[in-house]
Amino acid sequence: MKLLRQKVINEGIVLGSGVLKVDSFLNHQMDPFLMREVGREFTRRFAGDEITKVLTIESSGIAPGIMTALELEVPLIFARKQKSLTLTEDIYVEKVYSFTKKESNEITVSKKFIAPGERVLIVDDFLANGEAAFGLARIVEQAGASVAGIGIVIEKSFQPGGRLLQKAGYRVESLVRIASLEDGVVSFVDDEEE
Ligand code: 5GP
């Protein structure tokens, strides 16, 4: 996705240890026009897949998630990282190791929001080792629903998440794929890609 790639080039900041900071348009300040295009692009890629819900994880997945849900005309659910005091009903719980925070979180989703037979599109801001996406997929499957696909805004292809998810049989659609962040330079997987 050209617009997104340009934003990464212009505004992305490479931190050590393979982390890309994009807090000017995705992780702190958010660009609603870019998020709208992200939602449209995922909708174009997953058109005809009979998606009934979008599932993401708080907080950075919510912006791309809600715009995708808006375009698909379905609800968005975001998994919580902390058990809410108001989540008194039955919940699905999965353990997810956070690549950026280097700690395990329990992510939770209320059972009432995913029904058996639903087709769920998982959306997240970044894909690194695949921990978050696998955790969300396990929740969908616990509910007896199916994962229609996984939509990722920025995939870091030098980490194994994308490959592992595909090997596990999931369809992964990433809007930009980063081949390397070495020496502070962002290189993309396929420079021919639009
Ligand atoms: P994974 O679970 O695939 O290992 O990592 C994905 C999660 O970690 C995303 O939800 C995202 O919040 C965070 N993450 C991983 N890599 C990066 C990165 O390079 N930059 C930022 N901002 N977040 C990242």
PDB file of C-alpha atoms and ligand atoms in Angstrom:
ATOM      1  CA  MET A   1       0.000   0.000   0.000  1.00  0.00           C
ATOM      2  CA  LYS A   2       1.777   3.044  -1.406  1.00  0.00           C
ATOM      3  CA  LEU A   3       0.449   5.661   1.007  1.00  0.00           C
ATOM      4  CA  LEU A   4       1.376   3.577   4.034  1.00  0.00           C
ATOM      5  CA  ARG A   5       4.808   2.768   2.674  1.00  0.00           C
ATOM      6  CA  GLN A   6       5.461   6.477   2.144  1.00  0.00           C
ATOM      7  CA  LYS A   7       4.385   7.231   5.730  1.00  0.00           C
ATOM      8  CA  VAL A   8       6.778   4.578   7.037  1.00  0.00           C
ATOM      9  CA  ILE A   9       9.612   6.042   4.948  1.00  0.00           C
ATOM     10  CA  ASN A  10       8.899   9.636   5.974  1.00  0.00           C
ATOM     11  CA  GLU A  11       7.958   9.195   9.620  1.00  0.00           C
ATOM     12  CA  GLY A  12       9.108   5.783  10.868  1.00  0.00           C
ATOM     13  CA  ILE A  13      11.937   5.784  13.396  1.00  0.00           C
ATOM     14  CA  VAL A  14      14.072   2.669  13.714  1.00  0.00           C
ATOM     15  CA  LEU A  15      14.865   1.793  17.301  1.00  0.00           C
ATOM     16  CA  GLY A  16      17.494  -0.751  18.246  1.00  0.00           C
ATOM     17  CA  SER A  17      16.493  -4.422  18.567  1.00  0.00           C
ATOM     18  CA  GLY A  18      14.332  -4.504  15.453  1.00  0.00           C
ATOM     19  CA  VAL A  19      11.564  -2.176  16.575  1.00  0.00           C
ATOM     20  CA  LEU A  20       9.989   0.443  14.332  1.00  0.00           C
ATOM     21  CA  LYS A  21       8.421   3.443  16.011  1.00  0.00           C
ATOM     22  CA  VAL A  22       5.448   4.903  14.161  1.00  0.00           C
ATOM     23  CA  ASP A  23       3.936   7.008  16.888  1.00  0.00           C
ATOM     24  CA  SER A  24       3.146   9.945  14.579  1.00  0.00           C
ATOM     25  CA  PHE A  25       0.444   8.062  12.636  1.00  0.00           C
ATOM     26  CA  LEU A  26      -0.375   4.710  14.266  1.00  0.00           C
ATOM     27  CA  ASN A  27       0.807   4.119  17.836  1.00  0.00           C
ATOM     28  CA  HIS A  28       0.203   7.428  19.611  1.00  0.00           C
ATOM     29  CA  GLN A  29      -0.994  10.165  17.290  1.00  0.00           C
ATOM     30  CA  MET A  30      -3.223   8.469  14.716  1.00  0.00           C
ATOM     31  CA  ASP A  31      -3.865   9.508  11.125  1.00  0.00           C
ATOM     32  CA  PRO A  32      -7.584   8.979  10.507  1.00  0.00           C
ATOM     33  CA  PHE A  33      -7.294   9.410   6.723  1.00  0.00           C
ATOM     34  CA  LEU A  34      -4.593   6.763   6.551  1.00  0.00           C
ATOM     35  CA  MET A  35      -6.621   4.498   8.863  1.00  0.00           C
ATOM     36  CA  ARG A  36      -9.621   4.898   6.558  1.00  0.00           C
ATOM     37  CA  GLU A  37      -7.499   3.769   3.615  1.00  0.00           C
ATOM     38  CA  VAL A  38      -6.210   0.832   5.683  1.00  0.00           C
ATOM     39  CA  GLY A  39      -9.823  -0.174   6.393  1.00  0.00           C
ATOM     40  CA  ARG A  40     -10.712   0.085   2.712  1.00  0.00           C
ATOM     41  CA  GLU A  41      -7.694  -1.953   1.645  1.00  0.00           C
ATOM     42  CA  PHE A  42      -8.425  -4.812   4.075  1.00  0.00           C
ATOM     43  CA  THR A  43     -12.046  -4.732   2.951  1.00  0.00           C
ATOM     44  CA  ARG A  44     -10.976  -4.973  -0.688  1.00  0.00           C
ATOM     45  CA  ARG A  45      -8.662  -7.904   0.088  1.00  0.00           C
ATOM     46  CA  PHE A  46     -11.211  -9.815   2.163  1.00  0.00           C
ATOM     47  CA  ALA A  47     -14.306  -8.966   0.076  1.00  0.00           C
ATOM     48  CA  GLY A  48     -16.534 -12.006  -0.357  1.00  0.00           C
ATOM     49  CA  ASP A  49     -15.165 -13.783   2.706  1.00  0.00           C
ATOM     50  CA  GLU A  50     -18.408 -13.371   4.632  1.00  0.00           C
ATOM     51  CA  ILE A  51     -16.739 -11.820   7.634  1.00  0.00           C
ATOM     52  CA  THR A  52     -19.088 -11.304  10.578  1.00  0.00           C
ATOM     53  CA  LYS A  53     -16.710  -9.637  13.078  1.00  0.00           C
ATOM     54  CA  VAL A  54     -13.323  -7.970  13.262  1.00  0.00           C
ATOM     55  CA  LEU A  55     -11.122  -8.844  16.252  1.00  0.00           C
ATOM     56  CA  THR A  56      -8.079  -6.911  17.403  1.00  0.00           C
ATOM     57  CA  ILE A  57      -6.120  -6.218  20.579  1.00  0.00           C
ATOM     58  CA  GLU A  58      -5.948  -2.990  22.565  1.00  0.00           C
ATOM     59  CA  SER A  59      -4.757  -0.388  22.061  1.00  0.00           C
ATOM     60  CA  SER A  60      -2.918   0.077  18.780  1.00  0.00           C
ATOM     61  CA  GLY A  61      -5.052  -2.386  16.842  1.00  0.00           C
ATOM     62  CA  ILE A  62      -8.224  -0.446  17.558  1.00  0.00           C
ATOM     63  CA  ALA A  63      -7.777   2.311  14.947  1.00  0.00           C
ATOM     64  CA  PRO A  64      -7.129   0.035  11.947  1.00  0.00           C
ATOM     65  CA  GLY A  65      -9.653  -2.430  13.381  1.00  0.00           C
ATOM     66  CA  ILE A  66     -12.536   0.014  13.698  1.00  0.00           C
ATOM     67  CA  MET A  67     -12.001   1.448  10.213  1.00  0.00           C
ATOM     68  CA  THR A  68     -11.971  -2.061   8.752  1.00  0.00           C
ATOM     69  CA  ALA A  69     -15.107  -2.970  10.688  1.00  0.00           C
ATOM     70  CA  LEU A  70     -16.787   0.219   9.461  1.00  0.00           C
ATOM     71  CA  GLU A  71     -16.009  -0.612   5.829  1.00  0.00           C
ATOM     72  CA  LEU A  72     -17.090  -4.252   6.260  1.00  0.00           C
ATOM     73  CA  GLU A  73     -20.202  -3.088   8.172  1.00  0.00           C
ATOM     74  CA  VAL A  74     -19.602  -5.506  11.058  1.00  0.00           C
ATOM     75  CA  PRO A  75     -18.756  -4.966  14.760  1.00  0.00           C
ATOM     76  CA  LEU A  76     -15.213  -4.673  16.104  1.00  0.00           C
ATOM     77  CA  ILE A  77     -14.162  -6.505  19.264  1.00  0.00           C
ATOM     78  CA  PHE A  78     -10.877  -5.665  20.937  1.00  0.00           C
ATOM     79  CA  ALA A  79      -9.231  -8.124  23.283  1.00  0.00           C
ATOM     80  CA  ARG A  80      -8.323  -6.561  26.596  1.00  0.00           C
ATOM     81  CA  LYS A  81      -4.883  -6.887  28.098  1.00  0.00           C
ATOM     82  CA  GLN A  82      -6.143  -6.514  31.640  1.00  0.00           C
ATOM     83  CA  LYS A  83      -9.104  -8.235  33.133  1.00  0.00           C
ATOM     84  CA  SER A  84     -11.726  -5.544  33.452  1.00  0.00           C
ATOM     85  CA  LEU A  85     -13.671  -5.307  36.698  1.00  0.00           C
ATOM     86  CA  THR A  86     -16.836  -5.082  34.656  1.00  0.00           C
ATOM     87  CA  LEU A  87     -16.000  -8.271  32.757  1.00  0.00           C
ATOM     88  CA  THR A  88     -17.847 -10.396  35.225  1.00  0.00           C
ATOM     89  CA  GLU A  89     -19.309 -12.716  32.610  1.00  0.00           C
ATOM     90  CA  ASP A  90     -17.530 -15.695  31.107  1.00  0.00           C
ATOM     91  CA  ILE A  91     -14.380 -14.790  29.263  1.00  0.00           C
ATOM     92  CA  TYR A  92     -11.896 -16.448  26.947  1.00  0.00           C
ATOM     93  CA  VAL A  93      -8.339 -16.022  28.223  1.00  0.00           C
ATOM     94  CA  GLU A  94      -5.082 -16.564  26.320  1.00  0.00           C
ATOM     95  CA  LYS A  95      -1.494 -15.874  27.258  1.00  0.00           C
ATOM     96  CA  VAL A  96       0.447 -13.672  24.833  1.00  0.00           C
ATOM     97  CA  TYR A  97       4.109 -12.732  25.107  1.00  0.00           C
ATOM     98  CA  SER A  98       4.672  -9.108  24.126  1.00  0.00           C
ATOM     99  CA  PHE A  99       7.609  -8.546  21.802  1.00  0.00           C
ATOM    100  CA  THR A 100       7.933  -4.839  22.616  1.00  0.00           C
ATOM    101  CA  LYS A 101       7.283  -5.037  26.373  1.00  0.00           C
ATOM    102  CA  LYS A 102       9.105  -8.344  26.942  1.00  0.00           C
ATOM    103  CA  GLU A 103       6.400  -9.625  29.250  1.00  0.00           C
ATOM    104  CA  SER A 104       3.438 -12.002  29.126  1.00  0.00           C
ATOM    105  CA  ASN A 105      -0.055 -10.593  29.143  1.00  0.00           C
ATOM    106  CA  GLU A 106      -3.307 -12.407  29.565  1.00  0.00           C
ATOM    107  CA  ILE A 107      -5.674 -11.251  26.864  1.00  0.00           C
ATOM    108  CA  THR A 108      -9.399 -11.626  27.384  1.00  0.00           C
ATOM    109  CA  VAL A 109     -12.570 -11.486  25.307  1.00  0.00           C
ATOM    110  CA  SER A 110     -16.072 -11.829  26.656  1.00  0.00           C
ATOM    111  CA  LYS A 111     -17.712 -15.052  25.474  1.00  0.00           C
ATOM    112  CA  LYS A 112     -20.877 -13.238  24.518  1.00  0.00           C
ATOM    113  CA  PHE A 113     -19.270 -11.445  21.591  1.00  0.00           C
ATOM    114  CA  ILE A 114     -18.145 -14.425  19.481  1.00  0.00           C
ATOM    115  CA  ALA A 115     -20.729 -17.027  18.535  1.00  0.00           C
ATOM    116  CA  PRO A 116     -19.992 -20.469  17.074  1.00  0.00           C
ATOM    117  CA  GLY A 117     -19.926 -20.363  13.275  1.00  0.00           C
ATOM    118  CA  GLU A 118     -18.865 -16.727  13.005  1.00  0.00           C
ATOM    119  CA  ARG A 119     -16.159 -15.735  10.506  1.00  0.00           C
ATOM    120  CA  VAL A 120     -13.695 -13.464  12.190  1.00  0.00           C
ATOM    121  CA  LEU A 121     -11.079 -11.223  10.595  1.00  0.00           C
ATOM    122  CA  ILE A 122      -8.138 -10.564  12.921  1.00  0.00           C
ATOM    123  CA  VAL A 123      -6.500  -7.155  12.486  1.00  0.00           C
ATOM    124  CA  ASP A 124      -3.366  -5.832  14.193  1.00  0.00           C
ATOM    125  CA  ASP A 125      -0.927  -2.963  13.783  1.00  0.00           C
ATOM    126  CA  PHE A 126       2.311  -5.001  13.677  1.00  0.00           C
ATOM    127  CA  LEU A 127       3.322  -8.593  13.076  1.00  0.00           C
ATOM    128  CA  ALA A 128       6.624  -9.708  14.603  1.00  0.00           C
ATOM    129  CA  ASN A 129       6.733 -13.194  16.127  1.00  0.00           C
ATOM    130  CA  GLY A 130       3.022 -13.801  15.719  1.00  0.00           C
ATOM    131  CA  GLU A 131       2.257 -14.095  19.420  1.00  0.00           C
ATOM    132  CA  ALA A 132      -0.631 -11.612  19.401  1.00  0.00           C
ATOM    133  CA  ALA A 133      -2.186 -13.016  16.211  1.00  0.00           C
ATOM    134  CA  PHE A 134      -1.904 -16.632  17.413  1.00  0.00           C
ATOM    135  CA  GLY A 135      -3.466 -15.669  20.759  1.00  0.00           C
ATOM    136  CA  LEU A 136      -6.386 -13.974  19.019  1.00  0.00           C
ATOM    137  CA  ALA A 137      -6.809 -16.940  16.664  1.00  0.00           C
ATOM    138  CA  ARG A 138      -6.919 -19.338  19.640  1.00  0.00           C
ATOM    139  CA  ILE A 139      -9.704 -17.253  21.149  1.00  0.00           C
ATOM    140  CA  VAL A 140     -11.708 -17.368  17.893  1.00  0.00           C
ATOM    141  CA  GLU A 141     -11.261 -21.139  17.731  1.00  0.00           C
ATOM    142  CA  GLN A 142     -12.166 -21.627  21.402  1.00  0.00           C
ATOM    143  CA  ALA A 143     -15.450 -19.926  20.539  1.00  0.00           C
ATOM    144  CA  GLY A 144     -16.151 -22.433  17.748  1.00  0.00           C
ATOM    145  CA  ALA A 145     -15.791 -19.658  15.175  1.00  0.00           C
ATOM    146  CA  SER A 146     -13.331 -19.563  12.285  1.00  0.00           C
ATOM    147  CA  VAL A 147     -10.494 -17.212  11.375  1.00  0.00           C
ATOM    148  CA  ALA A 148     -11.303 -15.746   7.943  1.00  0.00           C
ATOM    149  CA  GLY A 149      -7.875 -14.169   7.775  1.00  0.00           C
ATOM    150  CA  ILE A 150      -5.304 -11.982   9.461  1.00  0.00           C
ATOM    151  CA  GLY A 151      -4.857  -8.380   8.320  1.00  0.00           C
ATOM    152  CA  ILE A 152      -1.623  -6.711   9.388  1.00  0.00           C
ATOM    153  CA  VAL A 153      -0.742  -3.062   8.859  1.00  0.00           C
ATOM    154  CA  ILE A 154       3.056  -3.504   9.117  1.00  0.00           C
ATOM    155  CA  GLU A 155       4.690  -6.929   8.935  1.00  0.00           C
ATOM    156  CA  LYS A 156       8.333  -7.259   9.894  1.00  0.00           C
ATOM    157  CA  SER A 157       9.177 -10.155   7.609  1.00  0.00           C
ATOM    158  CA  PHE A 158      12.609 -10.642   9.168  1.00  0.00           C
ATOM    159  CA  GLN A 159      10.760 -12.037  12.178  1.00  0.00           C
ATOM    160  CA  PRO A 160       8.986 -15.391  11.915  1.00  0.00           C
ATOM    161  CA  GLY A 161       5.320 -14.498  12.648  1.00  0.00           C
ATOM    162  CA  GLY A 162       4.078 -14.291   9.053  1.00  0.00           C
ATOM    163  CA  ARG A 163       5.707 -17.560   8.072  1.00  0.00           C
ATOM    164  CA  LEU A 164       4.448 -19.383  11.173  1.00  0.00           C
ATOM    165  CA  LEU A 165       0.882 -18.148  10.724  1.00  0.00           C
ATOM    166  CA  GLN A 166       0.853 -19.200   7.070  1.00  0.00           C
ATOM    167  CA  LYS A 167       2.317 -22.574   7.980  1.00  0.00           C
ATOM    168  CA  ALA A 168      -0.518 -22.983  10.467  1.00  0.00           C
ATOM    169  CA  GLY A 169      -2.956 -22.454   7.587  1.00  0.00           C
ATOM    170  CA  TYR A 170      -4.003 -18.848   8.127  1.00  0.00           C
ATOM    171  CA  ARG A 171      -4.332 -16.353   5.311  1.00  0.00           C
ATOM    172  CA  VAL A 172      -2.157 -13.350   6.181  1.00  0.00           C
ATOM    173  CA  GLU A 173      -2.542 -10.041   4.330  1.00  0.00           C
ATOM    174  CA  SER A 174       0.049  -7.427   5.241  1.00  0.00           C
ATOM    175  CA  LEU A 175      -0.196  -3.910   3.837  1.00  0.00           C
ATOM    176  CA  VAL A 176       3.550  -3.316   4.001  1.00  0.00           C
ATOM    177  CA  ARG A 177       6.279  -5.865   4.590  1.00  0.00           C
ATOM    178  CA  ILE A 178       9.604  -4.835   5.997  1.00  0.00           C
ATOM    179  CA  ALA A 179      12.611  -6.937   5.047  1.00  0.00           C
ATOM    180  CA  SER A 180      15.101  -5.281   7.373  1.00  0.00           C
ATOM    181  CA  LEU A 181      15.669  -2.440   9.801  1.00  0.00           C
ATOM    182  CA  GLU A 182      19.415  -2.895   9.814  1.00  0.00           C
ATOM    183  CA  ASP A 183      21.633   0.167  10.298  1.00  0.00           C
ATOM    184  CA  GLY A 184      18.544   2.245  10.999  1.00  0.00           C
ATOM    185  CA  VAL A 185      17.299   1.898   7.409  1.00  0.00           C
ATOM    186  CA  VAL A 186      13.852   0.557   6.502  1.00  0.00           C
ATOM    187  CA  SER A 187      13.940  -1.791   3.503  1.00  0.00           C
ATOM    188  CA  PHE A 188      10.767  -3.311   2.140  1.00  0.00           C
ATOM    189  CA  VAL A 189      10.290  -6.904   1.002  1.00  0.00           C
ATOM    190  CA  ASP A 190       9.370  -6.168  -2.565  1.00  0.00           C
ATOM    191  CA  ASP A 191      10.278  -2.819  -4.037  1.00  0.00           C
ATOM    192  CA  GLU A 192       8.239  -3.543  -7.185  1.00  0.00           C
ATOM    193  CA  GLU A 193       5.038  -3.819  -5.157  1.00  0.00           C
ATOM    194  CA  GLU A 194       2.858  -0.702  -5.552  1.00  0.00           C
TER     195      GLU A 194
HETATM  196  P1  5GP B   1       4.029 -10.296  17.830  1.00  0.00           P
HETATM  197  O1  5GP B   1       2.925 -10.627  18.777  1.00  0.00           O
HETATM  198  O2  5GP B   1       3.712 -10.630  16.403  1.00  0.00           O
HETATM  199  O3  5GP B   1       5.360 -10.824  18.268  1.00  0.00           O
HETATM  200  O4  5GP B   1       4.182  -8.716  17.891  1.00  0.00           O
HETATM  201  C1  5GP B   1       3.128  -7.909  17.467  1.00  0.00           C
HETATM  202  C2  5GP B   1       2.698  -6.984  18.560  1.00  0.00           C
HETATM  203  O5  5GP B   1       3.817  -6.364  19.177  1.00  0.00           O
HETATM  204  C3  5GP B   1       1.837  -5.884  17.970  1.00  0.00           C
HETATM  205  O6  5GP B   1       0.561  -5.955  18.582  1.00  0.00           O
HETATM  206  C4  5GP B   1       2.544  -4.594  18.306  1.00  0.00           C
HETATM  207  O7  5GP B   1       1.803  -3.893  19.258  1.00  0.00           O
HETATM  208  C5  5GP B   1       3.866  -4.982  18.917  1.00  0.00           C
HETATM  209  N1  5GP B   1       5.018  -4.758  18.015  1.00  0.00           N
HETATM  210  C6  5GP B   1       5.845  -5.719  17.517  1.00  0.00           C
HETATM  211  N2  5GP B   1       6.836  -5.179  16.808  1.00  0.00           N
HETATM  212  C7  5GP B   1       6.655  -3.845  16.847  1.00  0.00           C
HETATM  213  C8  5GP B   1       7.381  -2.737  16.278  1.00  0.00           C
HETATM  214  O8  5GP B   1       8.415  -2.865  15.603  1.00  0.00           O
HETATM  215  N3  5GP B   1       6.874  -1.497  16.526  1.00  0.00           N
HETATM  216  C9  5GP B   1       5.759  -1.297  17.268  1.00  0.00           C
HETATM  217  N4  5GP B   1       5.343  -0.057  17.446  1.00  0.00           N
HETATM  218  N5  5GP B   1       5.044  -2.318  17.817  1.00  0.00           N
HETATM  219  C10 5GP B   1       5.487  -3.581  17.601  1.00  0.00           C
END
